[in-house]
Structures are given as C-alpha cells and as structure tokens.
Amino acid sequence: MVSFEDFKKLDLRIARVVEVKEHPNADKLYVLSVDTGEETKQIVAGIRASYAVEELVGKSIVVVNNLEPAVIRGESSNGMLLAASSENGPVILAPEKEVMPGAQVR
C-alpha cells in the first residue's frame, strides 16, 4: 500500500512532446524532449514499437515531473511518461481535452 502522503509527493504534469529521436543504443527506446510548462526536459521511453515519431510530436502526455534523473543506455532521462499496458504494447496516457503544458494532474 502507498499512503496518500507518499502519493502527494508525485508531481504529475501535462507535458507537450517537442521532439522525438530514436535512441542511439536501444531499438525499443525513444529520446523525447518535452515541454513541462516551466522547462524542456529529456525523457527516455520504451514506446518505439508502439508509436511512430509523427504520432508523438505535438502530443500532450502525462509525466512524472519530479522523478529522480537516471541514465538509460547512455542517455539522460529526467522524468517518466505514463502509459497503460495493453496486449498490443504501451498506450500513452493523455488528456481528453486540450490542456496547457505544466497543468497539474490530480
């Protein structure tokens, strides 16, 4: 179980995908630049088999904005996008209506 106090520590935000590159050292990963409303961050995500670059650029997504940075196969990742697992691969969580980057998810 996760306490409500622990859950409140997560900073979930809407971000807009600005740029997508194929990860140079991993066939299943993309390196995304996302606008979080306050800054542009780099996020590494294992969604390459499920999404084309064209589907992602300009898309609004939900990110964990305050996740501890990590280096994934040589690339810095400063957050995490949220996705549901399906039998056809990951499905990115996105707002139903247009929301500005930086909006809090509660």
mmCIF file of N, CA and C in Angstrom:
data_model
loop_
_atom_site.group_PDB
_atom_site.id
_atom_site.type_symbol
_atom_site.label_atom_id
_atom_site.label_comp_id
_atom_site.label_asym_id
_atom_site.label_seq_id
_atom_site.Cartn_x
_atom_site.Cartn_y
_atom_site.Cartn_z
ATOM 1 N N MET A 1 0.825 -1.189 0.000
ATOM 2 C CA MET A 1 0.000 0.000 0.000
ATOM 3 C C MET A 1 0.870 1.254 0.000
ATOM 4 N N VAL A 2 0.419 2.263 -0.694
ATOM 5 C CA VAL A 2 1.072 3.563 -0.729
ATOM 6 C C VAL A 2 0.183 4.530 0.039
ATOM 7 N N SER A 3 0.775 5.233 0.975
ATOM 8 C CA SER A 3 -0.017 6.194 1.740
ATOM 9 C C SER A 3 -0.362 7.389 0.861
ATOM 10 N N PHE A 4 -1.426 8.091 1.223
ATOM 11 C CA PHE A 4 -1.813 9.293 0.498
ATOM 12 C C PHE A 4 -0.699 10.328 0.573
ATOM 13 N N GLU A 5 -0.013 10.400 1.692
ATOM 14 C CA GLU A 5 1.103 11.339 1.844
ATOM 15 C C GLU A 5 2.220 11.026 0.850
ATOM 16 N N ASP A 6 2.508 9.748 0.649
ATOM 17 C CA ASP A 6 3.525 9.368 -0.344
ATOM 18 C C ASP A 6 3.053 9.689 -1.756
ATOM 19 N N PHE A 7 1.788 9.424 -2.048
ATOM 20 C CA PHE A 7 1.240 9.717 -3.369
ATOM 21 C C PHE A 7 1.331 11.212 -3.681
ATOM 22 N N LYS A 8 1.087 12.048 -2.694
ATOM 23 C CA LYS A 8 1.126 13.502 -2.896
ATOM 24 C C LYS A 8 2.525 14.005 -3.260
ATOM 25 N N LYS A 9 3.543 13.204 -3.010
ATOM 26 C CA LYS A 9 4.913 13.599 -3.347
ATOM 27 C C LYS A 9 5.149 13.586 -4.859
ATOM 28 N N LEU A 10 4.330 12.831 -5.599
ATOM 29 C CA LEU A 10 4.484 12.770 -7.052
ATOM 30 C C LEU A 10 3.993 14.065 -7.679
ATOM 31 N N ASP A 11 4.782 14.632 -8.575
ATOM 32 C CA ASP A 11 4.402 15.821 -9.320
ATOM 33 C C ASP A 11 4.014 15.381 -10.725
ATOM 34 N N LEU A 12 2.727 15.084 -10.914
ATOM 35 C CA LEU A 12 2.215 14.653 -12.208
ATOM 36 C C LEU A 12 1.784 15.888 -12.987
ATOM 37 N N ARG A 13 2.296 16.035 -14.204
ATOM 38 C CA ARG A 13 2.045 17.223 -15.024
ATOM 39 C C ARG A 13 1.710 16.830 -16.458
ATOM 40 N N ILE A 14 1.027 17.753 -17.122
ATOM 41 C CA ILE A 14 0.832 17.625 -18.562
ATOM 42 C C ILE A 14 2.076 18.195 -19.230
ATOM 43 N N ALA A 15 2.597 17.479 -20.214
ATOM 44 C CA ALA A 15 3.750 17.933 -20.986
ATOM 45 C C ALA A 15 3.424 17.770 -22.466
ATOM 46 N N ARG A 16 4.019 18.605 -23.290
ATOM 47 C CA ARG A 16 3.839 18.501 -24.739
ATOM 48 C C ARG A 16 5.142 18.005 -25.353
ATOM 49 N N VAL A 17 5.041 16.988 -26.195
ATOM 50 C CA VAL A 17 6.217 16.420 -26.859
ATOM 51 C C VAL A 17 6.676 17.404 -27.937
ATOM 52 N N VAL A 18 7.923 17.847 -27.819
ATOM 53 C CA VAL A 18 8.502 18.835 -28.732
ATOM 54 C C VAL A 18 9.327 18.152 -29.820
ATOM 55 N N GLU A 19 10.088 17.123 -29.429
ATOM 56 C CA GLU A 19 10.981 16.446 -30.370
ATOM 57 C C GLU A 19 11.114 14.984 -29.960
ATOM 58 N N VAL A 20 11.286 14.120 -30.945
ATOM 59 C CA VAL A 20 11.473 12.687 -30.696
ATOM 60 C C VAL A 20 12.630 12.199 -31.559
ATOM 61 N N LYS A 21 13.570 11.484 -30.922
ATOM 62 C CA LYS A 21 14.688 10.871 -31.645
ATOM 63 C C LYS A 21 14.750 9.393 -31.263
ATOM 64 N N GLU A 22 15.212 8.582 -32.188
ATOM 65 C CA GLU A 22 15.464 7.183 -31.872
ATOM 66 C C GLU A 22 16.679 7.119 -30.953
ATOM 67 N N HIS A 23 16.595 6.307 -29.922
ATOM 68 C CA HIS A 23 17.724 6.140 -29.009
ATOM 69 C C HIS A 23 18.866 5.488 -29.779
ATOM 70 N N PRO A 24 20.069 6.043 -29.698
ATOM 71 C CA PRO A 24 21.179 5.506 -30.488
ATOM 72 C C PRO A 24 21.668 4.136 -30.032
ATOM 73 N N ASN A 25 21.332 3.733 -28.803
ATOM 74 C CA ASN A 25 21.857 2.477 -28.265
ATOM 75 C C ASN A 25 20.776 1.467 -27.884
ATOM 76 N N ALA A 26 19.530 1.676 -28.353
ATOM 77 C CA ALA A 26 18.451 0.757 -27.978
ATOM 78 C C ALA A 26 17.333 0.806 -29.013
ATOM 79 N N ASP A 27 16.970 -0.341 -29.542
ATOM 80 C CA ASP A 27 15.950 -0.425 -30.584
ATOM 81 C C ASP A 27 14.536 -0.148 -30.081
ATOM 82 N N LYS A 28 14.280 -0.293 -28.795
ATOM 83 C CA LYS A 28 12.924 -0.144 -28.268
ATOM 84 C C LYS A 28 12.669 1.229 -27.639
ATOM 85 N N LEU A 29 13.696 2.088 -27.608
ATOM 86 C CA LEU A 29 13.575 3.349 -26.876
ATOM 87 C C LEU A 29 13.566 4.561 -27.802
ATOM 88 N N TYR A 30 12.821 5.580 -27.352
ATOM 89 C CA TYR A 30 12.882 6.916 -27.938
ATOM 90 C C TYR A 30 13.476 7.856 -26.903
ATOM 91 N N VAL A 31 14.084 8.929 -27.381
ATOM 92 C CA VAL A 31 14.536 10.032 -26.543
ATOM 93 C C VAL A 31 13.619 11.206 -26.896
ATOM 94 N N LEU A 32 12.806 11.628 -25.933
ATOM 95 C CA LEU A 32 11.832 12.687 -26.163
ATOM 96 C C LEU A 32 12.251 13.971 -25.464
ATOM 97 N N SER A 33 12.026 15.098 -26.114
ATOM 98 C CA SER A 33 12.114 16.403 -25.463
ATOM 99 C C SER A 33 10.674 16.823 -25.204
ATOM 100 N N VAL A 34 10.367 17.163 -23.943
ATOM 101 C CA VAL A 34 9.000 17.535 -23.588
ATOM 102 C C VAL A 34 8.973 18.882 -22.884
ATOM 103 N N ASP A 35 7.960 19.678 -23.207
ATOM 104 C CA ASP A 35 7.738 20.979 -22.580
ATOM 105 C C ASP A 35 6.828 20.758 -21.380
ATOM 106 N N THR A 36 7.359 21.035 -20.180
ATOM 107 C CA THR A 36 6.578 20.831 -18.953
ATOM 108 C C THR A 36 5.951 22.126 -18.455
ATOM 109 N N GLY A 37 5.987 23.155 -19.269
ATOM 110 C CA GLY A 37 5.420 24.434 -18.875
ATOM 111 C C GLY A 37 6.436 25.357 -18.247
ATOM 112 N N GLU A 38 7.395 24.797 -17.534
ATOM 113 C CA GLU A 38 8.443 25.576 -16.885
ATOM 114 C C GLU A 38 9.790 25.391 -17.562
ATOM 115 N N GLU A 39 9.972 24.234 -18.185
ATOM 116 C CA GLU A 39 11.242 23.905 -18.827
ATOM 117 C C GLU A 39 11.033 22.795 -19.845
ATOM 118 N N THR A 40 12.047 22.571 -20.658
ATOM 119 C CA THR A 40 12.048 21.438 -21.575
ATOM 120 C C THR A 40 12.948 20.374 -20.976
ATOM 121 N N LYS A 41 12.410 19.155 -20.877
ATOM 122 C CA LYS A 41 13.144 18.036 -20.281
ATOM 123 C C LYS A 41 13.331 16.934 -21.304
ATOM 124 N N GLN A 42 14.349 16.119 -21.072
ATOM 125 C CA GLN A 42 14.569 14.928 -21.871
ATOM 126 C C GLN A 42 14.065 13.723 -21.096
ATOM 127 N N ILE A 43 13.297 12.886 -21.779
ATOM 128 C CA ILE A 43 12.761 11.657 -21.187
ATOM 129 C C ILE A 43 13.055 10.504 -22.143
ATOM 130 N N VAL A 44 13.499 9.394 -21.607
ATOM 131 C CA VAL A 44 13.709 8.182 -22.395
ATOM 132 C C VAL A 44 12.522 7.259 -22.130
ATOM 133 N N ALA A 45 11.916 6.749 -23.209
ATOM 134 C CA ALA A 45 10.716 5.929 -23.057
ATOM 135 C C ALA A 45 10.745 4.730 -23.996
ATOM 136 N N GLY A 46 10.286 3.603 -23.498
ATOM 137 C CA GLY A 46 10.255 2.357 -24.263
ATOM 138 C C GLY A 46 8.964 2.191 -25.040
ATOM 139 N N ILE A 47 8.708 3.105 -25.980
ATOM 140 C CA ILE A 47 7.451 3.099 -26.732
ATOM 141 C C ILE A 47 7.673 3.031 -28.240
ATOM 142 N N ARG A 48 8.888 2.791 -28.647
ATOM 143 C CA ARG A 48 9.243 2.859 -30.069
ATOM 144 C C ARG A 48 8.473 1.851 -30.927
ATOM 145 N N ALA A 49 8.178 0.687 -30.410
ATOM 146 C CA ALA A 49 7.457 -0.327 -31.182
ATOM 147 C C ALA A 49 5.973 0.017 -31.334
ATOM 148 N N SER A 50 5.476 0.926 -30.504
ATOM 149 C CA SER A 50 4.044 1.227 -30.499
ATOM 150 C C SER A 50 3.680 2.553 -31.155
ATOM 151 N N TYR A 51 4.654 3.467 -31.292
ATOM 152 C CA TYR A 51 4.364 4.808 -31.809
ATOM 153 C C TYR A 51 5.399 5.231 -32.842
ATOM 154 N N ALA A 52 4.927 5.862 -33.898
ATOM 155 C CA ALA A 52 5.808 6.495 -34.879
ATOM 156 C C ALA A 52 6.153 7.893 -34.363
ATOM 157 N N VAL A 53 7.282 8.414 -34.775
ATOM 158 C CA VAL A 53 7.709 9.750 -34.369
ATOM 159 C C VAL A 53 6.610 10.770 -34.660
ATOM 160 N N GLU A 54 5.984 10.676 -35.832
ATOM 161 C CA GLU A 54 4.957 11.633 -36.243
ATOM 162 C C GLU A 54 3.749 11.628 -35.316
ATOM 163 N N GLU A 55 3.441 10.490 -34.702
ATOM 164 C CA GLU A 55 2.314 10.402 -33.774
ATOM 165 C C GLU A 55 2.593 11.127 -32.465
ATOM 166 N N LEU A 56 3.858 11.284 -32.131
ATOM 167 C CA LEU A 56 4.229 11.806 -30.821
ATOM 168 C C LEU A 56 4.476 13.309 -30.807
ATOM 169 N N VAL A 57 5.090 13.855 -31.838
ATOM 170 C CA VAL A 57 5.430 15.279 -31.846
ATOM 171 C C VAL A 57 4.144 16.106 -31.776
ATOM 172 N N GLY A 58 4.074 16.988 -30.780
ATOM 173 C CA GLY A 58 2.902 17.827 -30.560
ATOM 174 C C GLY A 58 1.866 17.234 -29.628
ATOM 175 N N LYS A 59 2.039 15.966 -29.265
ATOM 176 C CA LYS A 59 1.074 15.274 -28.400
ATOM 177 C C LYS A 59 1.234 15.717 -26.947
ATOM 178 N N SER A 60 0.101 15.911 -26.264
ATOM 179 C CA SER A 60 0.119 16.171 -24.826
ATOM 180 C C SER A 60 0.089 14.840 -24.098
ATOM 181 N N ILE A 61 0.953 14.706 -23.082
ATOM 182 C CA ILE A 61 1.073 13.465 -22.328
ATOM 183 C C ILE A 61 1.121 13.772 -20.840
ATOM 184 N N VAL A 62 1.012 12.744 -20.028
ATOM 185 C CA VAL A 62 1.150 12.872 -18.574
ATOM 186 C C VAL A 62 2.536 12.371 -18.188
ATOM 187 N N VAL A 63 3.254 13.179 -17.396
ATOM 188 C CA VAL A 63 4.590 12.787 -16.961
ATOM 189 C C VAL A 63 4.723 12.890 -15.448
ATOM 190 N N VAL A 64 5.619 12.064 -14.904
ATOM 191 C CA VAL A 64 6.070 12.233 -13.519
ATOM 192 C C VAL A 64 7.205 13.237 -13.624
ATOM 193 N N ASN A 65 6.945 14.456 -13.173
ATOM 194 C CA ASN A 65 7.852 15.573 -13.390
ATOM 195 C C ASN A 65 9.010 15.615 -12.401
ATOM 196 N N ASN A 66 8.841 14.996 -11.243
ATOM 197 C CA ASN A 66 9.873 15.080 -10.210
ATOM 198 C C ASN A 66 10.554 13.745 -9.944
ATOM 199 N N LEU A 67 10.586 12.878 -10.942
ATOM 200 C CA LEU A 67 11.278 11.596 -10.796
ATOM 201 C C LEU A 67 12.782 11.833 -10.770
ATOM 202 N N GLU A 68 13.464 11.103 -9.943
ATOM 203 C CA GLU A 68 14.920 11.214 -9.856
ATOM 204 C C GLU A 68 15.534 10.929 -11.235
ATOM 205 N N PRO A 69 16.454 11.781 -11.710
ATOM 206 C CA PRO A 69 17.076 11.553 -13.017
ATOM 207 C C PRO A 69 17.798 10.201 -13.067
ATOM 208 N N ALA A 70 17.841 9.641 -14.275
ATOM 209 C CA ALA A 70 18.521 8.360 -14.498
ATOM 210 C C ALA A 70 19.214 8.417 -15.848
ATOM 211 N N VAL A 71 20.216 7.581 -16.028
ATOM 212 C CA VAL A 71 20.862 7.427 -17.329
ATOM 213 C C VAL A 71 20.445 6.058 -17.857
ATOM 214 N N ILE A 72 19.796 6.069 -19.024
ATOM 215 C CA ILE A 72 19.270 4.841 -19.612
ATOM 216 C C ILE A 72 19.994 4.575 -20.924
ATOM 217 N N ARG A 73 20.846 3.564 -20.908
ATOM 218 C CA ARG A 73 21.643 3.196 -22.086
ATOM 219 C C ARG A 73 22.412 4.391 -22.629
ATOM 220 N N GLY A 74 22.944 5.202 -21.714
ATOM 221 C CA GLY A 74 23.796 6.312 -22.104
ATOM 222 C C GLY A 74 23.089 7.638 -22.313
ATOM 223 N N GLU A 75 21.766 7.680 -22.212
ATOM 224 C CA GLU A 75 21.004 8.918 -22.392
ATOM 225 C C GLU A 75 20.340 9.303 -21.074
ATOM 226 N N SER A 76 20.388 10.597 -20.745
ATOM 227 C CA SER A 76 19.793 11.110 -19.521
ATOM 228 C C SER A 76 18.271 11.139 -19.648
ATOM 229 N N SER A 77 17.582 10.685 -18.596
ATOM 230 C CA SER A 77 16.126 10.734 -18.540
ATOM 231 C C SER A 77 15.731 11.475 -17.276
ATOM 232 N N ASN A 78 14.947 12.546 -17.442
ATOM 233 C CA ASN A 78 14.607 13.435 -16.331
ATOM 234 C C ASN A 78 13.119 13.460 -16.044
ATOM 235 N N GLY A 79 12.502 12.313 -16.104
ATOM 236 C CA GLY A 79 11.075 12.178 -15.848
ATOM 237 C C GLY A 79 10.608 10.859 -16.429
ATOM 238 N N MET A 80 9.295 10.649 -16.400
ATOM 239 C CA MET A 80 8.733 9.415 -16.945
ATOM 240 C C MET A 80 7.352 9.721 -17.497
ATOM 241 N N LEU A 81 7.093 9.261 -18.721
ATOM 242 C CA LEU A 81 5.737 9.392 -19.228
ATOM 243 C C LEU A 81 4.918 8.239 -18.676
ATOM 244 N N LEU A 82 3.617 8.454 -18.529
ATOM 245 C CA LEU A 82 2.741 7.409 -18.030
ATOM 246 C C LEU A 82 2.033 6.734 -19.194
ATOM 247 N N ALA A 83 1.959 5.405 -19.135
ATOM 248 C CA ALA A 83 1.319 4.620 -20.184
ATOM 249 C C ALA A 83 0.644 3.413 -19.554
ATOM 250 N N ALA A 84 -0.428 2.988 -20.168
ATOM 251 C CA ALA A 84 -1.113 1.767 -19.761
ATOM 252 C C ALA A 84 -0.527 0.605 -20.549
ATOM 253 N N SER A 85 -0.535 -0.570 -19.942
ATOM 254 C CA SER A 85 -0.089 -1.771 -20.637
ATOM 255 C C SER A 85 -1.273 -2.399 -21.350
ATOM 256 N N SER A 86 -1.076 -2.754 -22.610
ATOM 257 C CA SER A 86 -2.112 -3.459 -23.349
ATOM 258 C C SER A 86 -1.465 -4.633 -24.064
ATOM 259 N N GLU A 87 -2.271 -5.505 -24.595
ATOM 260 C CA GLU A 87 -1.719 -6.669 -25.298
ATOM 261 C C GLU A 87 -0.968 -6.259 -26.561
ATOM 262 N N ASN A 88 -1.225 -5.040 -27.065
ATOM 263 C CA ASN A 88 -0.537 -4.538 -28.257
ATOM 264 C C ASN A 88 0.614 -3.610 -27.922
ATOM 265 N N GLY A 89 0.978 -3.506 -26.641
ATOM 266 C CA GLY A 89 2.073 -2.630 -26.232
ATOM 267 C C GLY A 89 1.565 -1.458 -25.423
ATOM 268 N N PRO A 90 2.460 -0.550 -25.044
ATOM 269 C CA PRO A 90 2.072 0.575 -24.192
ATOM 270 C C PRO A 90 1.143 1.551 -24.917
ATOM 271 N N VAL A 91 0.221 2.144 -24.135
ATOM 272 C CA VAL A 91 -0.690 3.168 -24.626
ATOM 273 C C VAL A 91 -0.484 4.392 -23.742
ATOM 274 N N ILE A 92 -0.009 5.475 -24.335
ATOM 275 C CA ILE A 92 0.315 6.689 -23.577
ATOM 276 C C ILE A 92 -0.948 7.314 -23.003
ATOM 277 N N LEU A 93 -0.862 7.723 -21.728
ATOM 278 C CA LEU A 93 -1.969 8.443 -21.112
ATOM 279 C C LEU A 93 -1.913 9.898 -21.562
ATOM 280 N N ALA A 94 -3.058 10.426 -21.974
ATOM 281 C CA ALA A 94 -3.128 11.786 -22.496
ATOM 282 C C ALA A 94 -4.438 12.429 -22.040
ATOM 283 N N PRO A 95 -4.447 13.758 -21.897
ATOM 284 C CA PRO A 95 -5.687 14.420 -21.502
ATOM 285 C C PRO A 95 -6.740 14.306 -22.605
ATOM 286 N N GLU A 96 -7.983 14.247 -22.205
ATOM 287 C CA GLU A 96 -9.102 14.128 -23.147
ATOM 288 C C GLU A 96 -9.316 15.413 -23.938
ATOM 289 N N LYS A 97 -9.070 16.556 -23.280
ATOM 290 C CA LYS A 97 -9.227 17.862 -23.917
ATOM 291 C C LYS A 97 -7.884 18.585 -23.901
ATOM 292 N N GLU A 98 -7.795 19.672 -24.659
ATOM 293 C CA GLU A 98 -6.560 20.461 -24.718
ATOM 294 C C GLU A 98 -6.262 21.073 -23.352
ATOM 295 N N VAL A 99 -5.043 20.872 -22.889
ATOM 296 C CA VAL A 99 -4.569 21.403 -21.601
ATOM 297 C C VAL A 99 -3.174 21.972 -21.828
ATOM 298 N N MET A 100 -2.881 23.082 -21.213
ATOM 299 C CA MET A 100 -1.577 23.723 -21.372
ATOM 300 C C MET A 100 -0.488 22.895 -20.688
ATOM 301 N N PRO A 101 0.711 22.843 -21.274
ATOM 302 C CA PRO A 101 1.825 22.177 -20.602
ATOM 303 C C PRO A 101 2.048 22.790 -19.228
ATOM 304 N N GLY A 102 2.320 21.932 -18.260
ATOM 305 C CA GLY A 102 2.563 22.380 -16.891
ATOM 306 C C GLY A 102 1.357 22.212 -15.994
ATOM 307 N N ALA A 103 0.183 21.945 -16.574
ATOM 308 C CA ALA A 103 -1.019 21.753 -15.740
ATOM 309 C C ALA A 103 -0.824 20.550 -14.836
ATOM 310 N N GLN A 104 -1.215 20.692 -13.577
ATOM 311 C CA GLN A 104 -1.079 19.600 -12.615
ATOM 312 C C GLN A 104 -2.138 18.541 -12.874
ATOM 313 N N VAL A 105 -1.766 17.296 -12.659
ATOM 314 C CA VAL A 105 -2.697 16.166 -12.725
ATOM 315 C C VAL A 105 -2.973 15.764 -11.292
ATOM 316 N N ARG A 106 -4.234 15.749 -10.939
ATOM 317 C CA ARG A 106 -4.618 15.417 -9.555
ATOM 318 C C ARG A 106 -5.585 14.273 -9.534
#
